[in-house]
Amino acid sequence: MAIISGGFSCSAFRLALPSCSAPSSRLSVSRTRSSGLSASMNSGDEQRARLMEFPYVSGPHRDLMVELLSSVETRLGSSLRPCNLPPDVRHFGHPAGTAYASIQLRPGRPSSQIDFILGGWIHCKFPSGGALNITSLSGYLNSSTDAPNFRLELIQSIPTSLVLVLDLTPRKDLILHPDHLKTYYEDTQLDRYRQRLHALPEVSPYISPSLYVRAAVSPTAILVSIDVGAGETTAIEEIIQDHVGPVAKELLQFWMESCACTERCVGKAERAYLAERDRLIKNKTIELDLGSSFPRLFGQDVADRVLTVLTEHYKK
Amino acid sequence: MAIISGGFSCSAFRLALPSCSAPSSRLSVSRTRSSGLSASMNSGDEQRARLMEFPYVSGPHRDLMVELLSSVETRLGSSLRPCNLPPDVRHFGHPAGTAYASIQLRPGRPSSQIDFILGGWIHCKFPSGGALNITSLSGYLNSSTDAPNFRLELIQSIPTSLVLVLDLTPRKDLILHPDHLKTYYEDTQLDRYRQRLHALPEVSPYISPSLYVRAAVSPTAILVSIDVGAGETTAIEEIIQDHVGPVAKELLQFWMESCACTERCVGKAERAYLAERDRLIKNKTIELDLGSSFPRLFGQDVADRVLTVLTEHYKK
């Protein structure tokens, strides 16, 4: 849920967002489905189950997201507090039934290096048919470590094309801190993951229209468009299963072991620097990305409700 | 002459550099041509004339470089001191006659915002025929301003392909200083130049193998490969004339007026920050780029001679 370190980058990636202001008769099934969203779903387990359904994506896409979120729970669960978002912020939709979302935000325990982990999905139906689906997992660390954050997004608006954002976003200026570049990006040979995906003929670089996104990603960031073409035999799902999935799982594993769970020695001045840089990144996320796309997707009232709560977590 | 803010990015761009250790009988003409390089060329005008010859490139490529360097002299000349490089550092070559270079470095006057301007060319013959040609123009500013540096490089190793690097490289961390991103990159709509070139079918993104280069460029950097293919009717020279040239001239004009010649209010702490960041960038340039490629191109003795002098300018 960020333009930088994870989230639903609708505006940052300038996806073709439909106007969601008018209800459509085509959406009655989903409307029914959403009618109980803000009602009695108070149990944490139930809410988690609803998130993990990823009901609007299927096959390898869904399997990958479930596997990634489960990996986080297994490896980092003891370092995380339960999600304490109100039910109507965990699951919400446009009143007209045109868009739905489910998110889970688990803050790190004070003894951990984790600020919070955010996972979720957005589904938005296009008036002309088709839909935008975004699935996302982000990990933000706190200022007790200078290790990078984690960010994964799969953004799909047509069946034959997918935008993938997968990055360990740096938390320091890599020019002023060349040791940081060396430690996390050069010595680790992180670029091999990007190279692996770029070697596929269906993959091309994706250049975000947001200059801020371009400035914030790491030099090994995977920002790619995967296009199979209507007549091709290779489906997007196959590429997720054979290529995107293995890369995403390896990168998440690396991030959890070497970033989230490896202790770093960070001095007082450096902590202040990290805290300030993190604050700016999270502010930008709320202001530029979510603040711009959520009202369009979910209507102003719902967006206000959700953003008010998320802002507390992002800006604290 | 930098991997970041201008120069001959042989190693940073991992071009196919030939081994220049063995002389080749094919190079006798050029060897003769170079034999007087370190001799009697002491007049500044003569040395300038030799630089401006750009003898190994022709047509629109040569015309563009001459025009750009002339523009700098016209607009910034009164802010610059003469080039004070020794003659055998202004023009030098491999003892075996396999590679030549010509550079001009003009320091800024103390009253100006300019650190130095560097222009030049490198020519390196391949043992198998063909040659690598790099032409370059860079402008470094000093810490009295926080405006970006200028960097242009045209790198050509085969007739049907060209790598273009054209950027206003940021001198601040754009995440910690979002006002800098806004002032120089967003409000100025600098990205339109990149978009203009990317719209050409012959142009594709160029991903530098150096993570440092990727981290150092701006979000509007033009790092592209221009490939016309052997059978195409459009020549590289046409693309330089019709597209690269106009964009390069406009960007240089913008840089001279809005960066080099527009005064900025920079406080003491900010000056120290800029000076330290600039120092790191220039160190990296000498260590990683020139220090790695020059010995291979020109032999260790010549490289040592040139790098010793350049280091004084880069590290002061």
XYZ file of C-alpha atoms in Angstrom:
632
model
C 0.000 0.000 0.000
C 2.611 2.409 -1.061
C 4.159 3.965 -4.041
C 7.493 3.071 -2.631
C 7.762 0.190 -0.303
C 4.760 -1.856 -1.045
C 1.160 -1.346 -1.796
C -1.464 -0.629 -4.306
C 0.213 1.709 -6.698
C -2.745 2.738 -8.751
C -1.814 6.342 -9.263
C 1.914 5.820 -9.134
C 1.600 3.410 -11.997
C -1.106 5.435 -13.682
C -3.268 2.485 -14.399
C -6.469 2.972 -16.282
C -8.767 3.451 -13.338
C -12.440 3.534 -14.181
C -14.775 6.034 -12.670
C -16.444 4.143 -9.882
C -19.114 6.685 -9.132
C -21.971 5.058 -10.992
C -23.317 1.642 -10.058
C -23.557 -0.933 -12.795
C -26.229 -3.578 -13.079
C -23.521 -6.014 -14.145
C -22.114 -5.924 -10.665
C -25.047 -7.231 -8.712
C -23.318 -10.461 -7.709
C -20.350 -8.671 -6.302
C -22.557 -6.126 -4.637
C -24.333 -8.855 -2.803
C -21.005 -10.327 -1.950
C -19.861 -7.062 -0.416
C -23.002 -6.218 1.462
C -21.806 -7.791 4.666
C -18.310 -6.452 4.499
C -18.604 -4.023 7.338
C -20.997 -6.068 9.394
C -20.114 -8.888 11.727
C -16.684 -10.003 10.539
C -14.926 -9.310 13.786
C -12.962 -12.458 14.331
C -9.297 -12.125 13.410
C -9.255 -15.612 11.922
C -12.279 -14.938 9.792
C -10.832 -11.688 8.567
C -7.531 -13.349 7.773
C -9.370 -16.078 5.889
C -11.174 -13.481 3.811
C -7.899 -11.792 2.928
C -6.261 -15.086 2.032
C -9.103 -15.993 -0.306
C -7.767 -13.618 -2.948
C -11.183 -14.216 -4.499
C -10.651 -12.311 -7.719
C -7.430 -13.940 -8.844
C -6.856 -17.640 -9.352
C -4.364 -20.355 -10.162
C -0.663 -19.581 -9.763
C -1.343 -15.895 -9.005
C -3.528 -16.744 -6.042
C -1.283 -19.631 -4.945
C 1.744 -17.349 -4.971
C 0.128 -14.691 -2.819
C -1.155 -17.255 -0.308
C 2.281 -18.857 -0.142
C 4.059 -15.534 0.350
C 1.718 -14.358 3.092
C 1.933 -17.754 4.770
C 5.746 -17.613 4.649
C 5.659 -14.268 6.408
C 3.366 -15.618 9.096
C 5.552 -18.669 9.630
C 8.913 -16.907 9.706
C 7.966 -13.549 11.217
C 4.734 -14.308 13.056
C 6.326 -14.286 16.508
C 7.704 -10.794 15.785
C 4.324 -9.409 14.766
C 1.275 -8.218 16.627
C -2.185 -9.162 15.348
C -3.829 -6.944 12.787
C -5.765 -4.299 14.696
C -7.460 -2.542 11.808
C -11.214 -2.068 12.292
C -13.271 -4.578 10.303
C -14.503 -1.913 7.893
C -10.919 -0.962 7.111
C -9.791 -4.543 6.658
C -12.501 -5.176 4.108
C -14.216 -2.424 2.233
C -15.772 -1.605 -1.078
C -17.310 1.139 -3.139
C -20.962 1.635 -2.092
C -21.970 1.013 -5.689
C -20.257 -2.366 -5.697
C -17.698 -1.467 -8.311
C -14.581 -2.102 -6.256
C -13.496 -4.135 -3.240
C -10.395 -4.456 -1.174
C -9.031 -6.493 1.675
C -5.969 -5.568 3.680
C -4.077 -6.821 6.682
C -1.626 -4.708 8.603
C 0.412 -6.370 11.318
C 2.683 -4.078 13.356
C 6.018 -5.408 14.516
C 6.516 -6.130 18.196
C 8.695 -3.531 19.975
C 11.527 -6.051 20.298
C 11.622 -6.678 16.548
C 13.114 -4.696 13.672
C 9.781 -4.655 11.878
C 7.649 -1.536 11.578
C 4.747 -3.325 9.928
C 3.792 -5.881 7.303
C 0.986 -5.087 4.910
C -0.719 -7.511 2.584
C -3.854 -7.282 0.569
C -5.762 -7.101 -2.653
C -7.859 -4.656 -4.644
C -10.443 -5.579 -7.238
C -12.116 -2.979 -9.408
C -14.549 -3.807 -12.165
C -14.405 -1.830 -15.388
C -17.743 -0.525 -16.676
C -16.813 -1.944 -20.065
C -16.125 -5.402 -18.635
C -12.878 -6.783 -17.326
C -11.306 -5.698 -14.083
C -8.244 -4.328 -12.396
C -6.699 -6.672 -9.842
C -3.828 -5.719 -7.600
C -2.294 -8.053 -5.066
C 0.374 -6.790 -2.767
C 2.763 -7.580 0.068
C 5.051 -5.059 1.746
C 7.384 -5.128 4.679
C 8.557 -1.943 6.385
C 11.403 -2.080 8.878
C 11.945 0.314 11.765
C 14.939 2.507 12.474
C 16.751 -0.098 14.574
C 18.035 -1.438 11.245
C 19.053 0.200 7.991
C 18.147 -2.853 5.914
C 15.852 -2.350 2.902
C 12.100 -2.694 2.907
C 10.283 -5.326 0.854
C 7.738 -4.637 -1.809
C 5.783 -6.874 -4.139
C 2.871 -5.965 -6.369
C 1.132 -7.790 -9.150
C -1.051 -5.446 -11.157
C -3.293 -6.835 -13.850
C -5.914 -5.026 -15.883
C -6.131 -7.296 -18.925
C -5.683 -11.075 -19.049
C -2.660 -10.979 -21.364
C -0.596 -8.453 -19.471
C 0.783 -7.981 -15.968
C 2.898 -5.322 -14.291
C 5.224 -6.713 -11.653
C 6.904 -4.585 -8.996
C 9.350 -6.497 -6.848
C 12.021 -4.675 -4.941
C 14.058 -4.334 -1.810
C 13.723 -0.571 -1.567
C 16.719 1.180 -0.062
C 16.355 3.182 3.118
C 19.512 5.199 2.601
C 20.854 7.368 -0.200
C 23.049 4.868 -2.028
C 25.387 7.599 -3.269
C 26.109 8.992 0.166
C 26.238 5.469 1.591
C 28.071 3.296 -0.944
C 28.592 0.631 1.741
C 24.829 0.183 1.747
C 24.835 -0.406 -2.009
C 27.652 -2.911 -1.593
C 26.137 -4.783 1.368
C 22.598 -5.213 0.142
C 22.756 -5.015 -3.631
C 26.239 -5.757 -4.970
C 27.634 -8.425 -2.640
C 24.288 -10.203 -2.628
C 24.091 -10.211 -6.421
C 20.447 -9.256 -6.177
C 20.478 -8.174 -9.801
C 20.469 -11.795 -10.917
C 16.741 -11.964 -10.152
C 16.023 -8.999 -12.397
C 18.242 -10.466 -15.093
C 16.439 -13.798 -14.866
C 13.083 -12.192 -15.584
C 14.446 -9.798 -18.198
C 15.768 -12.780 -20.154
C 12.188 -13.807 -20.962
C 10.906 -12.572 -24.328
C 7.553 -11.613 -22.766
C 9.214 -9.255 -20.287
C 10.089 -5.610 -20.905
C 11.121 -2.807 -18.554
C 8.224 -0.923 -17.037
C 8.882 2.774 -16.613
C 6.631 4.224 -13.951
C 5.073 7.565 -14.869
C 5.855 8.700 -11.313
C 9.309 10.268 -11.027
C 9.082 9.672 -7.314
C 8.699 5.923 -7.811
C 11.652 5.902 -10.190
C 13.754 7.749 -7.620
C 12.733 5.512 -4.740
C 13.335 2.053 -6.129
C 16.629 0.214 -5.802
C 19.056 -0.295 -8.689
C 18.050 -3.971 -8.764
C 14.322 -3.265 -8.729
C 12.173 -5.467 -10.905
C 9.699 -3.159 -12.596
C 8.503 -5.047 -15.597
C 5.590 -5.455 -17.889
C 4.836 -9.041 -18.861
C 2.888 -9.251 -22.093
C 1.971 -12.521 -23.711
C -0.181 -11.208 -26.548
C -3.622 -12.521 -27.408
C -2.367 -15.161 -29.824
C 0.465 -16.554 -27.725
C 0.389 -19.972 -26.198
C 2.202 -18.934 -23.024
C -0.264 -17.603 -20.491
C 0.508 -15.033 -17.836
C -0.313 -17.680 -15.250
C 2.431 -19.934 -16.586
C 4.961 -17.135 -16.310
C 3.874 -16.444 -12.750
C 4.247 -20.108 -11.888
C 7.552 -20.760 -13.636
C 9.375 -17.446 -13.234
C 7.731 -14.724 -11.145
C 6.848 -17.077 -8.303
C 10.320 -18.572 -7.773
C 11.941 -15.120 -7.930
C 9.417 -13.554 -5.548
C 9.766 -16.405 -3.056
C 13.562 -16.261 -3.089
C 13.597 -12.499 -2.667
C 11.106 -12.627 0.195
C 13.152 -15.342 1.848
C 16.284 -13.249 1.499
C 14.512 -10.204 2.889
C 13.114 -12.050 5.895
C 16.426 -13.697 6.806
C 18.973 -11.050 5.881
C 16.992 -7.861 6.413
C 14.130 -8.335 8.853
C 15.824 -10.903 11.119
C 19.505 -9.966 10.961
C 20.490 -7.480 13.628
C 22.340 -4.360 12.560
C 24.315 -1.917 14.632
C 22.695 1.467 14.041
C 23.886 4.545 15.927
C 21.686 7.307 17.285
C 22.293 9.781 14.459
C 21.725 7.077 11.862
C 18.450 6.090 13.532
C 17.260 9.663 13.304
C 18.246 9.772 9.629
C 16.396 6.530 8.901
C 13.330 7.617 10.840
C 13.137 10.881 8.916
C 13.636 9.232 5.520
C 11.067 6.541 6.381
C 8.626 9.227 7.499
C 8.954 11.062 4.202
C 8.444 7.886 2.188
C 5.341 6.926 4.121
C 3.917 10.432 3.879
C 4.389 10.377 0.126
C 2.661 7.030 -0.033
C -0.399 8.327 1.724
C -0.486 11.680 -0.044
C 0.393 10.817 -3.607
C -0.671 7.253 -4.086
C -3.467 6.151 -1.819
C -4.827 9.650 -1.339
C -5.177 9.998 -5.059
C -6.419 6.558 -6.082
C -8.608 5.426 -3.185
C -11.289 8.123 -3.607
C -11.580 7.238 -7.281
C -11.775 3.528 -6.571
C -13.948 3.457 -3.459
C -15.675 6.832 -3.271
C -14.691 9.685 -0.986
C -16.430 8.492 2.183
C -14.938 5.004 2.169
C -11.545 6.347 1.146
C -11.621 8.866 3.985
C -12.475 6.176 6.508
C -9.733 3.821 5.356
C -7.086 6.479 4.827
C -7.672 8.010 8.258
C -6.828 4.713 9.901
C -3.937 3.863 7.601
C -2.466 7.320 8.072
C -2.178 6.636 11.793
C 0.013 3.641 11.032
C 2.015 5.282 8.268
C 2.677 8.530 10.068
C 3.264 7.361 13.602
C 34.808 11.599 -17.605
C 32.716 9.985 -15.000
C 30.386 7.143 -14.433
C 27.963 9.567 -12.950
C 28.058 13.101 -14.089
C 29.771 12.921 -17.378
C 32.604 11.110 -18.935
C 33.840 8.087 -20.687
C 31.929 5.298 -19.100
C 33.753 2.344 -20.556
C 33.627 0.118 -17.529
C 30.391 1.467 -16.150
C 28.710 0.521 -19.389
C 30.756 -2.638 -19.763
C 31.472 -2.041 -23.389
C 33.419 -4.607 -25.300
C 36.855 -3.173 -24.773
C 39.577 -4.836 -26.779
C 42.882 -5.714 -25.285
C 45.090 -2.850 -26.318
C 48.363 -4.410 -25.269
C 49.515 -5.690 -28.627
C 50.214 -3.344 -31.531
C 48.489 -4.102 -34.779
C 49.904 -3.494 -38.208
C 46.507 -2.226 -39.292
C 46.942 0.776 -37.057
C 50.040 2.263 -38.591
C 48.258 5.342 -39.906
C 46.822 6.185 -36.557
C 50.112 5.460 -34.894
C 51.800 7.985 -37.098
C 49.015 10.371 -36.343
C 49.571 10.007 -32.630
C 53.324 10.139 -32.637
C 53.439 13.860 -32.040
C 50.707 13.947 -29.420
C 52.934 14.712 -26.486
C 55.383 16.848 -28.379
C 54.992 20.477 -29.249
C 51.238 21.078 -28.943
C 51.452 23.653 -26.220
C 49.246 26.405 -27.501
C 45.819 26.426 -25.911
C 44.184 27.273 -29.215
C 45.903 24.453 -31.021
C 44.941 21.998 -28.308
C 41.367 23.181 -28.394
C 41.331 22.801 -32.162
C 42.551 19.240 -31.859
C 39.805 18.415 -29.383
C 37.163 20.034 -31.545
C 38.224 18.014 -34.572
C 36.480 14.928 -33.192
C 38.482 13.180 -35.893
C 37.016 9.722 -35.524
C 33.356 10.613 -35.759
C 31.693 12.469 -38.583
C 28.501 14.041 -39.872
C 25.753 14.857 -37.363
C 27.613 13.160 -34.493
C 30.655 15.404 -34.948
C 28.527 18.472 -35.677
C 26.523 17.929 -32.491
C 29.589 17.675 -30.282
C 31.173 20.767 -31.820
C 27.937 22.698 -31.402
C 27.517 21.635 -27.776
C 31.077 22.492 -26.804
C 30.808 25.812 -28.647
C 27.571 26.603 -26.805
C 29.317 26.030 -23.509
C 32.177 28.318 -24.501
C 29.784 31.031 -25.633
C 27.443 30.940 -22.650
C 29.809 29.951 -19.840
C 33.195 31.014 -21.187
C 33.483 34.088 -18.969
C 32.868 31.881 -15.910
C 35.619 29.423 -16.833
C 39.374 29.421 -16.572
C 41.441 28.050 -19.447
C 42.217 24.372 -19.570
C 45.419 23.853 -17.619
C 45.966 20.159 -18.244
C 49.485 19.306 -19.429
C 49.641 18.657 -23.182
C 50.248 14.934 -22.685
C 47.114 14.698 -20.595
C 45.012 16.685 -23.048
C 45.950 14.362 -25.877
C 47.238 10.885 -25.296
C 47.213 7.441 -26.777
C 48.264 3.871 -26.243
C 51.965 3.484 -27.113
C 50.980 0.773 -29.572
C 48.671 3.144 -31.416
C 45.509 1.236 -30.605
C 43.656 4.000 -28.787
C 43.638 7.799 -28.606
C 41.882 10.392 -26.545
C 41.548 14.116 -26.302
C 40.119 15.935 -23.306
C 39.606 19.472 -22.153
C 38.965 20.398 -18.550
C 38.098 23.993 -17.758
C 37.720 24.844 -14.051
C 35.094 27.374 -13.038
C 36.218 30.780 -11.829
C 35.852 31.231 -8.040
C 32.964 33.657 -8.554
C 30.969 31.106 -10.558
C 28.866 28.105 -9.519
C 30.866 25.837 -11.797
C 33.318 23.268 -10.495
C 34.552 22.271 -13.938
C 33.479 21.451 -17.472
C 34.923 18.415 -19.162
C 34.681 17.569 -22.839
C 36.442 15.043 -24.961
C 36.577 11.935 -27.058
C 38.059 8.438 -26.963
C 38.797 6.290 -29.982
C 39.863 2.678 -29.653
C 40.429 0.391 -32.598
C 39.309 -3.213 -32.343
C 41.885 -5.800 -33.441
C 39.126 -7.402 -35.499
C 38.334 -4.133 -37.291
C 35.836 -1.491 -36.305
C 36.292 0.810 -33.357
C 34.835 2.122 -30.144
C 34.125 5.849 -30.184
C 32.987 7.791 -27.147
C 32.283 11.498 -27.185
C 31.420 13.253 -23.997
C 30.531 16.509 -22.310
C 30.025 16.965 -18.574
C 29.396 19.890 -16.303
C 30.032 19.690 -12.565
C 28.751 22.438 -10.298
C 30.263 23.438 -6.960
C 28.619 23.515 -3.549
C 27.407 27.105 -3.856
C 24.424 25.617 -5.686
C 22.448 22.402 -5.309
C 21.460 22.295 -8.981
C 22.121 19.072 -10.912
C 25.211 18.308 -12.953
C 25.107 17.752 -16.701
C 26.181 14.625 -18.465
C 26.176 13.607 -22.104
C 27.842 10.611 -23.687
C 27.533 9.042 -27.097
C 29.049 5.579 -27.139
C 29.326 3.695 -30.403
C 31.062 0.412 -31.071
C 29.252 -0.723 -34.219
C 27.841 1.463 -36.990
C 24.223 0.398 -36.480
C 24.007 0.962 -32.743
C 24.605 3.755 -30.268
C 24.288 4.082 -26.502
C 23.190 7.527 -25.386
C 23.551 8.799 -21.836
C 21.996 12.195 -21.283
C 21.092 13.325 -17.805
C 20.922 16.091 -15.285
C 22.300 14.041 -12.417
C 20.913 14.962 -9.010
C 23.221 16.206 -6.281
C 20.836 15.439 -3.456
C 18.942 12.374 -2.314
C 15.581 12.934 -4.004
C 13.731 11.008 -1.300
C 15.088 13.071 1.569
C 14.738 16.240 -0.525
C 11.443 15.983 -2.414
C 11.582 19.725 -3.132
C 14.649 19.024 -5.243
C 12.728 16.451 -7.266
C 9.911 18.931 -7.727
C 12.090 21.914 -8.654
C 14.397 20.294 -11.152
C 12.551 17.289 -12.505
C 8.790 17.564 -12.013
C 8.008 21.263 -12.461
C 10.404 21.436 -15.411
C 8.781 18.447 -17.101
C 12.224 17.147 -17.951
C 10.776 13.722 -18.614
C 9.353 14.912 -21.917
C 12.814 14.654 -23.458
C 13.118 11.022 -22.436
C 9.607 10.345 -23.652
C 10.381 11.955 -26.998
C 13.296 9.615 -27.626
C 11.524 6.566 -26.225
C 8.744 7.089 -28.738
C 11.130 6.132 -31.558
C 10.961 2.466 -32.613
C 14.766 2.291 -32.775
C 15.128 3.294 -29.122
C 15.031 0.945 -26.131
C 15.975 1.417 -22.475
C 19.618 0.775 -21.730
C 20.212 -0.844 -18.350
C 23.733 -0.176 -17.173
C 25.482 -3.201 -15.687
C 26.773 -0.876 -12.953
C 24.395 -0.674 -9.999
C 26.174 2.505 -9.013
C 25.301 4.159 -12.311
C 21.686 3.078 -11.952
C 21.570 4.552 -8.445
C 23.209 7.817 -9.463
C 21.156 8.881 -12.460
C 18.063 11.029 -12.204
C 14.525 9.696 -12.678
C 14.384 11.488 -16.040
C 17.743 10.151 -17.229
C 17.982 9.174 -20.861
C 19.870 5.895 -20.929
C 18.986 4.338 -24.222
C 20.285 2.041 -26.864
C 19.544 3.148 -30.406
C 19.624 0.264 -32.834
C 18.810 0.630 -36.504
C 19.671 -2.880 -37.657
C 21.826 -3.652 -40.659
C 18.964 -3.680 -43.132
C 17.207 -0.540 -42.000
C 17.086 2.586 -44.075
C 17.322 4.932 -41.082
C 20.940 5.493 -40.148
C 22.169 6.271 -36.663
C 23.389 9.586 -38.014
C 19.867 10.551 -39.051
C 18.561 9.794 -35.581
C 21.321 11.895 -34.051
C 20.478 14.757 -36.373
C 16.696 14.628 -36.059
C 16.193 13.511 -32.469
C 19.253 13.153 -30.245
C 20.727 16.495 -31.298
C 17.662 18.649 -30.598
C 17.083 16.982 -27.235
C 20.746 17.286 -26.210
C 20.878 20.949 -27.206
C 17.694 21.799 -25.334
C 18.821 19.992 -22.209
C 22.234 21.641 -22.276
C 20.585 25.036 -22.737
C 18.304 24.344 -19.799
C 21.233 23.229 -17.669
C 23.350 26.274 -18.495
C 20.554 28.775 -17.850
C 18.642 27.189 -14.998
C 21.374 25.272 -13.206
C 24.827 26.710 -13.903
C 23.793 30.375 -14.159
C 20.848 30.663 -11.766
C 21.909 31.554 -8.252
C 20.653 29.430 -5.404
C 20.563 30.133 -1.711
C 22.530 27.322 -0.084
C 23.193 27.335 3.661
C 26.405 26.236 5.345
C 25.204 22.777 6.381
C 23.774 22.173 2.917
C 27.054 23.179 1.312
C 28.877 20.649 3.446
C 26.349 17.979 2.455
C 26.740 18.804 -1.237
C 30.529 18.898 -1.011
C 30.625 15.473 0.639
C 28.197 13.917 -1.836
C 30.076 15.461 -4.775
C 33.358 14.167 -3.369
C 32.002 10.629 -3.149
C 30.691 10.762 -6.700
C 33.967 12.014 -8.099
C 35.968 9.443 -6.130
C 33.793 6.692 -7.531
C 34.335 8.030 -11.009
C 38.067 7.885 -10.694
C 38.173 4.561 -8.869
C 35.550 2.502 -10.611
C 35.311 3.895 -14.091
C 38.440 5.579 -15.308
C 40.726 3.614 -13.008
C 39.351 0.410 -14.458
C 39.065 1.271 -18.149
C 41.972 3.603 -18.846
C 44.739 1.046 -18.181
C 43.041 -1.364 -20.545
C 42.590 1.261 -23.225
C 45.863 3.160 -22.990
C 48.294 0.932 -21.099
C 49.248 1.327 -17.447
C 51.905 4.037 -17.880
C 49.725 6.409 -19.892
C 46.720 5.714 -17.700
C 48.752 6.463 -14.569
C 49.963 9.744 -16.029
C 46.490 10.887 -17.039
C 44.691 9.642 -13.956
C 47.196 11.289 -11.611
C 46.394 14.683 -13.097
C 42.657 14.107 -13.363
C 42.525 12.882 -9.786
C 43.854 16.255 -8.625
C 40.868 17.931 -10.251
C 38.308 15.351 -9.194
C 39.408 15.059 -5.607
C 40.249 18.623 -4.748
